[in-house]
């Protein structure tokens, strides 16, 4: 496959970050997770972070033009020339259209949008037990994917925290936002023939295997 330009789509807590990290390792592609980028900006108190913080803490989306600009800048980097993995972008129709325009300007296409499908009850269970590393956003779960040492990231040794937006009332608000603003993108990408669905309710290794199998099929189809 010449380029692997992937979008990971799915509700909060569906496992986009968990699978995105694995794909990044498997394919050695840049991984752009808008939530991580924004949390990094909040931590560093940049102008982007100051704009984003109040939206994020409420569980609302940051404005489309702000986040579309952040991603356009990343896609123009040489490191993204052989492909990229987008996690958490696009999340609205205007963002999806902005991505189309950016890729058209670069003379490139999306390879696939992978929908990781998980029902709301499972989302609430998962996000309630999530622990996130402060430095690099690596994710763990107290029951399903526990770190070796409590509250310490296995990967980089930094502190694990409960995200501000993982409080129960904010989780419900994020789910509402997902259904209203992001779910319509399923039809948007299905109409373009780009959507691939994966059952996200299985264990992380099974979900990862299904995504790898799906990408292998796409590769074979391209070779035929
Ligand atoms: P963001 O960080 O992108 O949050 P999200 O989409 O709500 O997704 P999450 O990070 O909560 O979940 P995930 O799907 O990555 O699941 P994870 O792998 O961690 O965005 C945060 C905020 O930033 C937004 O609310 C918004 O304000 C702003 N923002 C970001 N992008 C934006 C955009 N494009 N436009 C506007 N605003 C934007 O897994 C969850 C838990 O489950 C973990 O504990 C994990 O260990 C566990 N787990 C994972 N897989 C499994 C499994 N298969 N079985 C059991 N447990 C599992």
PDB file of N, CA and C in Angstrom, residues 173-213:
ATOM      1  N   UNK A 173     -22.439  13.873  29.017  1.00  0.00           N
ATOM      2  CA  UNK A 173     -22.514  15.022  28.103  1.00  0.00           C
ATOM      3  C   UNK A 173     -21.688  14.739  26.831  1.00  0.00           C
ATOM      4  N   UNK A 174     -20.498  14.156  27.007  1.00  0.00           N
ATOM      5  CA  UNK A 174     -19.651  13.839  25.836  1.00  0.00           C
ATOM      6  C   UNK A 174     -20.348  12.839  24.929  1.00  0.00           C
ATOM      7  N   UNK A 175     -21.045  11.877  25.552  1.00  0.00           N
ATOM      8  CA  UNK A 175     -21.764  10.891  24.730  1.00  0.00           C
ATOM      9  C   UNK A 175     -22.867  11.570  23.916  1.00  0.00           C
ATOM     10  N   UNK A 176     -23.574  12.522  24.553  1.00  0.00           N
ATOM     11  CA  UNK A 176     -24.634  13.261  23.843  1.00  0.00           C
ATOM     12  C   UNK A 176     -24.045  14.019  22.663  1.00  0.00           C
ATOM     13  N   UNK A 177     -22.896  14.668  22.900  1.00  0.00           N
ATOM     14  CA  UNK A 177     -22.226  15.429  21.835  1.00  0.00           C
ATOM     15  C   UNK A 177     -21.830  14.486  20.699  1.00  0.00           C
ATOM     16  N   UNK A 178     -21.336  13.299  21.076  1.00  0.00           N
ATOM     17  CA  UNK A 178     -20.947  12.324  20.049  1.00  0.00           C
ATOM     18  C   UNK A 178     -22.147  11.950  19.174  1.00  0.00           C
ATOM     19  N   UNK A 179     -23.272  11.616  19.827  1.00  0.00           N
ATOM     20  CA  UNK A 179     -24.439  11.175  19.043  1.00  0.00           C
ATOM     21  C   UNK A 179     -24.941  12.300  18.131  1.00  0.00           C
ATOM     22  N   UNK A 180     -24.906  13.521  18.648  1.00  0.00           N
ATOM     23  CA  UNK A 180     -25.456  14.627  17.864  1.00  0.00           C
ATOM     24  C   UNK A 180     -24.521  15.061  16.726  1.00  0.00           C
ATOM     25  N   UNK A 181     -23.227  15.230  17.053  1.00  0.00           N
ATOM     26  CA  UNK A 181     -22.322  15.887  16.091  1.00  0.00           C
ATOM     27  C   UNK A 181     -21.425  14.928  15.320  1.00  0.00           C
ATOM     28  N   UNK A 182     -21.021  13.814  15.954  1.00  0.00           N
ATOM     29  CA  UNK A 182     -20.011  12.954  15.309  1.00  0.00           C
ATOM     30  C   UNK A 182     -20.636  11.757  14.601  1.00  0.00           C
ATOM     31  N   UNK A 183     -21.710  11.218  15.190  1.00  0.00           N
ATOM     32  CA  UNK A 183     -22.307  10.010  14.588  1.00  0.00           C
ATOM     33  C   UNK A 183     -22.706  10.210  13.115  1.00  0.00           C
ATOM     34  N   UNK A 184     -23.178  11.415  12.717  1.00  0.00           N
ATOM     35  CA  UNK A 184     -23.507  11.596  11.293  1.00  0.00           C
ATOM     36  C   UNK A 184     -22.331  11.317  10.344  1.00  0.00           C
ATOM     37  N   UNK A 185     -21.099  11.334  10.874  1.00  0.00           N
ATOM     38  CA  UNK A 185     -19.946  11.057  10.000  1.00  0.00           C
ATOM     39  C   UNK A 185     -19.902   9.584   9.569  1.00  0.00           C
ATOM     40  N   UNK A 186     -20.623   8.720  10.283  1.00  0.00           N
ATOM     41  CA  UNK A 186     -20.651   7.308   9.881  1.00  0.00           C
ATOM     42  C   UNK A 186     -21.263   7.218   8.477  1.00  0.00           C
ATOM     43  N   UNK A 187     -22.395   7.899   8.285  1.00  0.00           N
ATOM     44  CA  UNK A 187     -23.044   7.888   6.959  1.00  0.00           C
ATOM     45  C   UNK A 187     -22.185   8.640   5.935  1.00  0.00           C
ATOM     46  N   UNK A 188     -21.570   9.733   6.383  1.00  0.00           N
ATOM     47  CA  UNK A 188     -20.719  10.540   5.492  1.00  0.00           C
ATOM     48  C   UNK A 188     -19.616   9.674   4.867  1.00  0.00           C
ATOM     49  N   UNK A 189     -18.934   8.866   5.720  1.00  0.00           N
ATOM     50  CA  UNK A 189     -17.837   8.040   5.192  1.00  0.00           C
ATOM     51  C   UNK A 189     -18.348   6.767   4.530  1.00  0.00           C
ATOM     52  N   UNK A 190     -19.497   6.273   4.986  1.00  0.00           N
ATOM     53  CA  UNK A 190     -20.082   5.096   4.347  1.00  0.00           C
ATOM     54  C   UNK A 190     -20.430   5.435   2.887  1.00  0.00           C
ATOM     55  N   UNK A 191     -21.026   6.604   2.681  1.00  0.00           N
ATOM     56  CA  UNK A 191     -21.398   7.032   1.322  1.00  0.00           C
ATOM     57  C   UNK A 191     -20.172   7.131   0.410  1.00  0.00           C
ATOM     58  N   UNK A 192     -19.030   7.420   0.985  1.00  0.00           N
ATOM     59  CA  UNK A 192     -17.802   7.528   0.185  1.00  0.00           C
ATOM     60  C   UNK A 192     -17.120   6.175   0.005  1.00  0.00           C
ATOM     61  N   UNK A 193     -17.683   5.123   0.630  1.00  0.00           N
ATOM     62  CA  UNK A 193     -17.098   3.781   0.520  1.00  0.00           C
ATOM     63  C   UNK A 193     -15.847   3.611   1.374  1.00  0.00           C
ATOM     64  N   UNK A 194     -15.662   4.492   2.368  1.00  0.00           N
ATOM     65  CA  UNK A 194     -14.427   4.450   3.162  1.00  0.00           C
ATOM     66  C   UNK A 194     -14.611   3.822   4.533  1.00  0.00           C
ATOM     67  N   UNK A 195     -15.873   3.607   4.943  1.00  0.00           N
ATOM     68  CA  UNK A 195     -16.112   3.170   6.319  1.00  0.00           C
ATOM     69  C   UNK A 195     -15.860   1.680   6.510  1.00  0.00           C
ATOM     70  N   UNK A 196     -15.126   1.341   7.564  1.00  0.00           N
ATOM     71  CA  UNK A 196     -14.925  -0.062   7.967  1.00  0.00           C
ATOM     72  C   UNK A 196     -15.287  -0.155   9.447  1.00  0.00           C
ATOM     73  N   UNK A 197     -16.188  -1.089   9.790  1.00  0.00           N
ATOM     74  CA  UNK A 197     -16.651  -1.201  11.179  1.00  0.00           C
ATOM     75  C   UNK A 197     -15.914  -2.296  11.918  1.00  0.00           C
ATOM     76  N   UNK A 198     -15.588  -2.033  13.172  1.00  0.00           N
ATOM     77  CA  UNK A 198     -14.972  -3.049  14.022  1.00  0.00           C
ATOM     78  C   UNK A 198     -15.761  -3.094  15.330  1.00  0.00           C
ATOM     79  N   UNK A 199     -16.072  -4.312  15.811  1.00  0.00           N
ATOM     80  CA  UNK A 199     -16.754  -4.448  17.092  1.00  0.00           C
ATOM     81  C   UNK A 199     -15.746  -4.124  18.194  1.00  0.00           C
ATOM     82  N   UNK A 200     -15.994  -3.015  18.907  1.00  0.00           N
ATOM     83  CA  UNK A 200     -15.032  -2.572  19.924  1.00  0.00           C
ATOM     84  C   UNK A 200     -15.304  -3.149  21.298  1.00  0.00           C
ATOM     85  N   UNK A 201     -16.277  -4.058  21.420  1.00  0.00           N
ATOM     86  CA  UNK A 201     -16.618  -4.567  22.759  1.00  0.00           C
ATOM     87  C   UNK A 201     -15.721  -5.736  23.176  1.00  0.00           C
ATOM     88  N   UNK A 202     -14.945  -6.252  22.245  1.00  0.00           N
ATOM     89  CA  UNK A 202     -14.053  -7.365  22.606  1.00  0.00           C
ATOM     90  C   UNK A 202     -12.805  -6.822  23.330  1.00  0.00           C
ATOM     91  N   UNK A 203     -11.978  -7.729  23.805  1.00  0.00           N
ATOM     92  CA  UNK A 203     -10.760  -7.313  24.525  1.00  0.00           C
ATOM     93  C   UNK A 203      -9.826  -6.542  23.580  1.00  0.00           C
ATOM     94  N   UNK A 204      -8.971  -5.655  24.133  1.00  0.00           N
ATOM     95  CA  UNK A 204      -8.101  -4.836  23.285  1.00  0.00           C
ATOM     96  C   UNK A 204      -7.292  -5.640  22.256  1.00  0.00           C
ATOM     97  N   UNK A 205      -6.769  -6.827  22.636  1.00  0.00           N
ATOM     98  CA  UNK A 205      -5.977  -7.622  21.679  1.00  0.00           C
ATOM     99  C   UNK A 205      -6.839  -8.094  20.501  1.00  0.00           C
ATOM    100  N   UNK A 206      -8.100  -8.517  20.823  1.00  0.00           N
ATOM    101  CA  UNK A 206      -8.997  -8.986  19.741  1.00  0.00           C
ATOM    102  C   UNK A 206      -9.319  -7.829  18.797  1.00  0.00           C
ATOM    103  N   UNK A 207      -9.622  -6.674  19.377  1.00  0.00           N
ATOM    104  CA  UNK A 207      -9.968  -5.520  18.535  1.00  0.00           C
ATOM    105  C   UNK A 207      -8.764  -5.178  17.644  1.00  0.00           C
ATOM    106  N   UNK A 208      -7.575  -5.206  18.233  1.00  0.00           N
ATOM    107  CA  UNK A 208      -6.355  -4.915  17.471  1.00  0.00           C
ATOM    108  C   UNK A 208      -6.171  -5.905  16.323  1.00  0.00           C
ATOM    109  N   UNK A 209      -6.417  -7.198  16.603  1.00  0.00           N
ATOM    110  CA  UNK A 209      -6.277  -8.225  15.554  1.00  0.00           C
ATOM    111  C   UNK A 209      -7.257  -7.974  14.408  1.00  0.00           C
ATOM    112  N   UNK A 210      -8.489  -7.566  14.776  1.00  0.00           N
ATOM    113  CA  UNK A 210      -9.492  -7.311  13.727  1.00  0.00           C
ATOM    114  C   UNK A 210      -9.080  -6.126  12.853  1.00  0.00           C
ATOM    115  N   UNK A 211      -8.529  -5.107  13.492  1.00  0.00           N
ATOM    116  CA  UNK A 211      -8.106  -3.939  12.697  1.00  0.00           C
ATOM    117  C   UNK A 211      -6.944  -4.318  11.780  1.00  0.00           C
ATOM    118  N   UNK A 212      -6.011  -5.103  12.303  1.00  0.00           N
ATOM    119  CA  UNK A 212      -4.877  -5.530  11.459  1.00  0.00           C
ATOM    120  C   UNK A 212      -5.366  -6.367  10.286  1.00  0.00           C
ATOM    121  N   UNK A 213      -6.352  -7.260  10.547  1.00  0.00           N
ATOM    122  CA  UNK A 213      -6.890  -8.111   9.475  1.00  0.00           C
ATOM    123  C   UNK A 213      -7.575  -7.249   8.414  1.00  0.00           C
TER     124      UNK A 213
END
